Short mmCIF file of C-alpha atoms in Angstrom, two decimals:
data_model
loop_
_atom_site.label_atom_id
_atom_site.label_comp_id
_atom_site.label_asym_id
_atom_site.label_seq_id
_atom_site.Cartn_x
_atom_site.Cartn_y
_atom_site.Cartn_z
CA VAL A 18 121.13 88.50 97.02
CA ILE A 19 119.08 91.30 95.44
CA THR A 20 115.43 90.76 94.59
CA GLU A 21 112.60 92.89 93.25
CA ALA A 22 109.64 92.95 95.62
CA GLY A 23 107.19 94.48 93.11
CA PHE A 24 105.41 97.76 92.41
CA GLY A 25 104.80 100.08 95.35
CA SER A 26 105.88 99.45 98.92
CA ASP A 27 102.21 99.21 99.91
CA ILE A 28 101.74 96.30 97.51
CA GLY A 29 105.04 94.65 96.55
CA LEU A 30 107.04 95.19 99.74
CA GLU A 31 104.10 94.45 102.05
CA LYS A 32 103.64 91.04 100.43
CA PHE A 33 107.39 90.40 100.42
CA MET A 34 107.75 91.12 104.13
CA ASN A 35 104.54 89.63 105.48
CA ILE A 36 104.30 86.58 103.21
CA LYS A 37 107.63 85.68 101.63
CA CYS A 38 109.88 86.60 104.57
CA ARG A 39 107.53 84.94 107.03
CA LEU A 40 107.43 81.66 105.10
CA SER A 41 111.13 81.61 104.12
CA ASP A 42 112.44 82.73 107.52
CA LEU A 43 114.63 85.26 105.70
CA TRP A 44 114.87 89.00 106.39
CA PRO A 45 116.40 91.75 104.22
CA SER A 46 119.39 93.80 105.28
CA ALA A 47 118.25 96.85 103.29
CA ILE A 48 115.27 98.12 101.31
CA VAL A 49 115.54 100.22 98.12
CA ILE A 50 112.69 102.48 96.95
CA VAL A 51 113.00 103.34 93.26
CA THR A 52 111.45 106.65 92.19
CA THR A 53 111.71 109.39 89.58
CA VAL A 54 111.20 113.15 89.58
CA ARG A 55 108.33 112.69 87.13
CA ALA A 56 106.57 110.13 89.35
CA LEU A 57 106.81 112.35 92.41
CA LYS A 58 105.50 115.35 90.48
CA SER A 59 102.45 113.27 89.52
CA HIS A 60 101.68 113.01 93.24
CA GLY A 61 102.13 116.76 93.77
CA GLY A 62 98.60 117.89 93.01
CA GLU A 63 97.33 119.84 90.01
CA ALA A 64 100.45 122.00 90.04
CA LYS A 65 102.66 118.90 89.79
CA ASN A 66 104.64 120.23 92.74
CA LEU A 67 107.73 118.11 93.35
CA VAL A 68 108.08 119.05 97.03
CA GLU A 69 104.42 118.21 97.64
CA GLY A 70 104.90 114.82 95.98
CA CYS A 71 107.90 114.12 98.21
CA ARG A 72 106.16 115.24 101.38
CA THR A 73 103.08 113.12 100.71
CA ASN A 74 103.72 110.04 98.62
CA LEU A 75 107.45 109.45 99.15
CA ARG A 76 107.18 110.21 102.86
CA ARG A 77 104.32 107.71 103.21
CA HIS A 78 106.36 104.99 101.47
CA LEU A 79 109.37 105.74 103.66
CA GLU A 80 107.19 105.59 106.76
CA HIS A 81 105.99 102.13 105.75
CA CYS A 82 109.45 100.82 104.80
CA ASN A 83 111.08 102.10 107.98
CA SER A 84 108.45 100.34 110.10
CA TYR A 85 110.26 97.03 109.44
CA GLY A 86 113.41 98.25 111.16
CA VAL A 87 115.54 97.93 108.00
CA PRO A 88 117.67 100.76 106.46
CA VAL A 89 115.91 102.31 103.44
CA ILE A 90 117.69 103.79 100.42
CA VAL A 91 115.90 105.93 97.82
CA ALA A 92 117.18 105.35 94.27
CA ILE A 93 116.29 108.26 91.98
CA ASN A 94 116.30 107.12 88.36
CA ARG A 95 117.59 110.25 86.67
CA PHE A 96 116.30 111.34 83.27
CA ALA A 97 118.11 113.73 80.90
CA ASN A 98 115.62 116.54 81.55
CA ASP A 99 115.83 116.32 85.37
CA SER A 100 117.54 119.41 86.78
CA GLU A 101 120.18 119.36 89.49
CA ASP A 102 117.85 121.32 91.76
CA GLU A 103 115.11 118.70 91.33
CA ILE A 104 117.45 115.83 92.18
CA GLU A 105 118.74 117.68 95.23
CA THR A 106 115.16 118.42 96.34
CA VAL A 107 114.25 114.73 96.27
CA GLN A 108 117.46 113.81 98.10
CA GLU A 109 116.87 116.40 100.81
CA GLU A 110 113.19 115.53 101.29
CA ALA A 111 113.97 111.79 101.36
CA THR A 112 116.67 112.02 104.01
CA GLN A 113 114.52 114.35 106.12
CA SER A 114 111.74 111.75 105.91
CA GLY A 115 113.92 108.93 107.22
CA ALA A 116 115.86 107.55 104.26
CA PHE A 117 119.29 106.12 105.04
CA ALA A 118 120.47 107.65 101.74
CA ALA A 119 118.98 109.08 98.55
CA VAL A 120 121.08 108.50 95.44
CA ALA A 121 120.71 109.64 91.83
CA CYS A 122 121.15 106.77 89.37
CA THR A 123 122.11 106.99 85.69
CA HIS A 124 122.68 103.32 84.84
CA PHE A 125 120.20 103.42 81.95
CA ALA A 126 122.48 105.90 80.17
CA GLU A 127 125.87 104.99 81.63
CA GLY A 128 125.59 101.29 82.41
CA SER A 129 127.06 99.91 85.64
CA GLN A 130 129.06 103.08 86.30
CA GLY A 131 125.80 104.96 86.73
CA ALA A 132 124.82 102.71 89.65
CA VAL A 133 128.09 102.72 91.61
CA ASP A 134 126.88 105.30 94.15
CA LEU A 135 123.68 103.31 94.72
CA ALA A 136 125.60 100.07 95.19
CA THR A 137 127.97 101.77 97.65
CA SER A 138 125.04 103.12 99.69
CA ILE A 139 123.41 99.68 99.79
CA VAL A 140 126.64 98.08 101.03
CA ARG A 141 126.91 100.73 103.75
CA ALA A 142 123.30 100.18 104.77
CA CYS A 143 123.77 96.42 104.98
CA GLU A 144 126.55 96.93 107.52
CA HIS A 145 123.99 98.23 110.02
CA GLU A 146 122.26 95.80 112.33
CA VAL A 147 118.52 95.54 111.77
CA SER A 148 116.02 95.41 114.62
CA ASP A 149 113.89 92.40 115.47
CA ARG A 150 111.60 91.15 112.72
CA GLN A 151 108.32 92.99 112.72
CA PHE A 152 105.29 91.68 110.84
CA PHE A 153 102.15 93.76 110.44
CA TYR A 154 99.80 91.05 111.64
CA ASP A 155 99.68 87.74 113.49
CA LEU A 156 98.49 84.78 111.45
CA GLU A 157 96.13 83.79 114.26
CA LEU A 158 94.02 86.90 113.67
CA SER A 159 90.80 86.54 111.70
CA ILE A 160 90.88 87.21 107.95
CA GLU A 161 88.94 90.47 108.48
CA ASP A 162 91.35 91.68 111.15
CA LYS A 163 94.42 90.88 109.06
CA ILE A 164 93.00 92.82 106.13
CA ARG A 165 92.06 95.74 108.38
CA ARG A 166 95.58 95.83 109.86
CA ILE A 167 97.04 96.22 106.37
CA ALA A 168 94.41 98.72 105.23
CA LYS A 169 94.60 100.95 108.30
CA ASN A 170 98.32 100.81 109.09
CA ILE A 171 99.78 100.85 105.56
CA TYR A 172 97.10 102.38 103.31
CA HIS A 173 95.79 104.72 106.08
CA ALA A 174 92.21 103.71 105.37
CA ALA A 175 89.57 104.49 107.98
CA ASP A 176 87.95 101.09 107.53
CA VAL A 177 87.28 98.22 105.13
CA SER A 178 83.87 97.40 103.64
CA PHE A 179 83.43 93.69 102.94
CA SER A 180 80.94 92.70 100.22
CA ASP A 181 78.44 89.92 100.86
CA LEU A 182 80.47 87.71 98.53
CA ALA A 183 83.67 88.43 100.48
CA MET A 184 81.99 87.62 103.80
CA ALA A 185 80.63 84.37 102.39
CA LYS A 186 84.13 83.41 101.22
CA ILE A 187 85.56 84.23 104.65
CA LYS A 188 83.05 81.95 106.38
CA SER A 189 83.88 79.21 103.89
CA PHE A 190 87.63 79.57 104.49
CA GLU A 191 87.10 79.44 108.24
CA LYS A 192 85.07 76.25 107.85
CA GLU A 193 87.80 74.71 105.66
CA GLY A 194 90.52 75.69 108.15
CA CYS A 195 92.57 77.92 105.85
CA ASP A 196 91.77 81.21 107.56
CA LYS A 197 95.18 81.34 109.29
CA LEU A 198 97.06 81.89 106.04
CA PRO A 199 98.70 85.28 105.28
CA ILE A 200 96.87 87.80 103.09
CA CYS A 201 97.88 88.72 99.53
CA MET A 202 96.25 92.07 98.77
CA ALA A 203 95.24 92.67 95.13
CA LYS A 204 95.09 96.46 94.80
CA THR A 205 96.28 99.14 92.41
CA ALA A 206 99.90 100.18 92.90
CA ALA A 207 99.13 103.68 91.57
CA SER A 208 97.59 104.85 94.87
CA PHE A 209 97.52 103.96 98.54
CA SER A 210 93.75 103.64 98.05
CA ASP A 211 91.86 101.40 95.63
CA ASP A 212 91.40 104.37 93.25
CA PRO A 213 94.42 104.81 90.92
CA ASN A 214 93.45 108.46 90.39
CA LEU A 215 93.76 109.31 94.10
CA LYS A 216 97.36 110.51 94.29
CA GLY A 217 99.67 111.70 97.07
CA ALA A 218 98.97 110.15 100.47
CA PRO A 219 95.20 109.73 100.82
CA SER A 220 93.76 108.79 104.19
CA GLY A 221 90.42 108.35 105.91
CA PHE A 222 88.81 106.47 103.01
CA THR A 223 86.91 103.17 103.17
CA LEU A 224 88.62 100.36 101.25
CA PRO A 225 86.10 98.22 99.33
CA LEU A 226 86.88 94.51 99.56
CA ARG A 227 84.82 92.80 96.86
CA ASP A 228 86.07 89.19 96.80
CA LEU A 229 88.61 86.66 98.11
CA SER A 230 90.18 83.47 96.80
CA ALA A 231 92.34 80.85 98.50
CA SER A 232 95.66 79.94 96.88
CA ILE A 233 96.24 76.95 99.13
CA GLY A 234 99.27 75.60 97.27
CA ALA A 235 101.00 78.98 97.32
CA GLY A 236 100.03 79.45 100.97
CA PHE A 237 98.00 82.65 101.05
CA ILE A 238 94.54 84.16 100.63
CA VAL A 239 94.05 86.76 97.90
CA ALA A 240 91.88 89.79 98.77
CA TYR A 241 90.54 91.77 95.80
CA CYS A 242 90.11 95.51 96.36
CA GLY A 243 87.80 97.70 94.29
CA SER A 244 87.85 97.02 90.56
CA ILE A 245 91.39 95.59 90.42
CA SER A 246 92.06 93.07 87.65
CA THR A 247 94.44 90.16 88.19
CA MET A 248 95.44 90.00 84.54
CA PRO A 249 99.18 90.53 83.91
CA GLY A 250 100.38 94.11 84.28
CA LEU A 251 100.47 95.14 80.63
CA PRO A 252 100.94 98.66 79.25
CA THR A 253 97.88 100.60 78.07
CA ARG A 254 99.38 100.63 74.57
CA PRO A 255 100.84 97.19 73.63
CA CYS A 256 104.30 97.30 72.05
CA PHE A 257 103.14 95.49 68.92
CA TYR A 258 101.62 98.79 67.76
CA ASN A 259 105.20 100.01 67.27
CA ILE A 260 106.26 96.96 65.22
CA ASP A 261 105.82 96.91 61.46
CA VAL A 262 106.88 94.82 58.47
CA ASP A 263 108.07 96.49 55.29
CA GLN A 264 107.43 95.33 51.71
CA ASP A 265 110.55 93.16 51.85
CA GLY A 266 109.38 91.34 54.96
CA ARG A 267 111.81 93.01 57.30
CA VAL A 268 110.52 93.64 60.84
#
């Protein structure tokens, strides 16, 4: 079974491992990080340095993924303008940072044949025994401590600042007896911090926690960081701008 955990290991994978795997009593045999040369360059500072992006952002994601004791494969979605040297740089930096394998993928252009090497690497990784299941926090911890565990160990924050509203919600959840649920962090996937413009691998920042809500039926508590919106993840330019109807009514 292959499933998509969501955007960013700090957001999608963290929820998958600490909520979904905990509640389902299932554990993955391998983890795949999908990246591109362009994305890594965006984390390489003003110079858009690919190596810098690999040694900060990609390394941080690999560090997090490897903490679960599961083999990690880096899938590099290759674009037509990516050079061979750039692909090899990502592969080298990824394996040096703990990836089981780093594979260039061309399935967008070549269909299933472009993903054969990735599939082969995943099969090889799944043949390895994984270590004991490791969650980032115990459900018996307080809501504040569970959030701090995630913020400090995964995001590398120095601390978490809880708003008055968030603290009031926490006291209410404790009174209602739902404070032992896992935490679903609502945070940008564009940065390890709450600021989408803070690229690379930021650390030492204070994560602002503005609000919480209890999704009792789903079985978790949602923690809202910074100015994050919980509206669906839509593009900044909706696709309908590129759709037109001619004089004959043809779309």
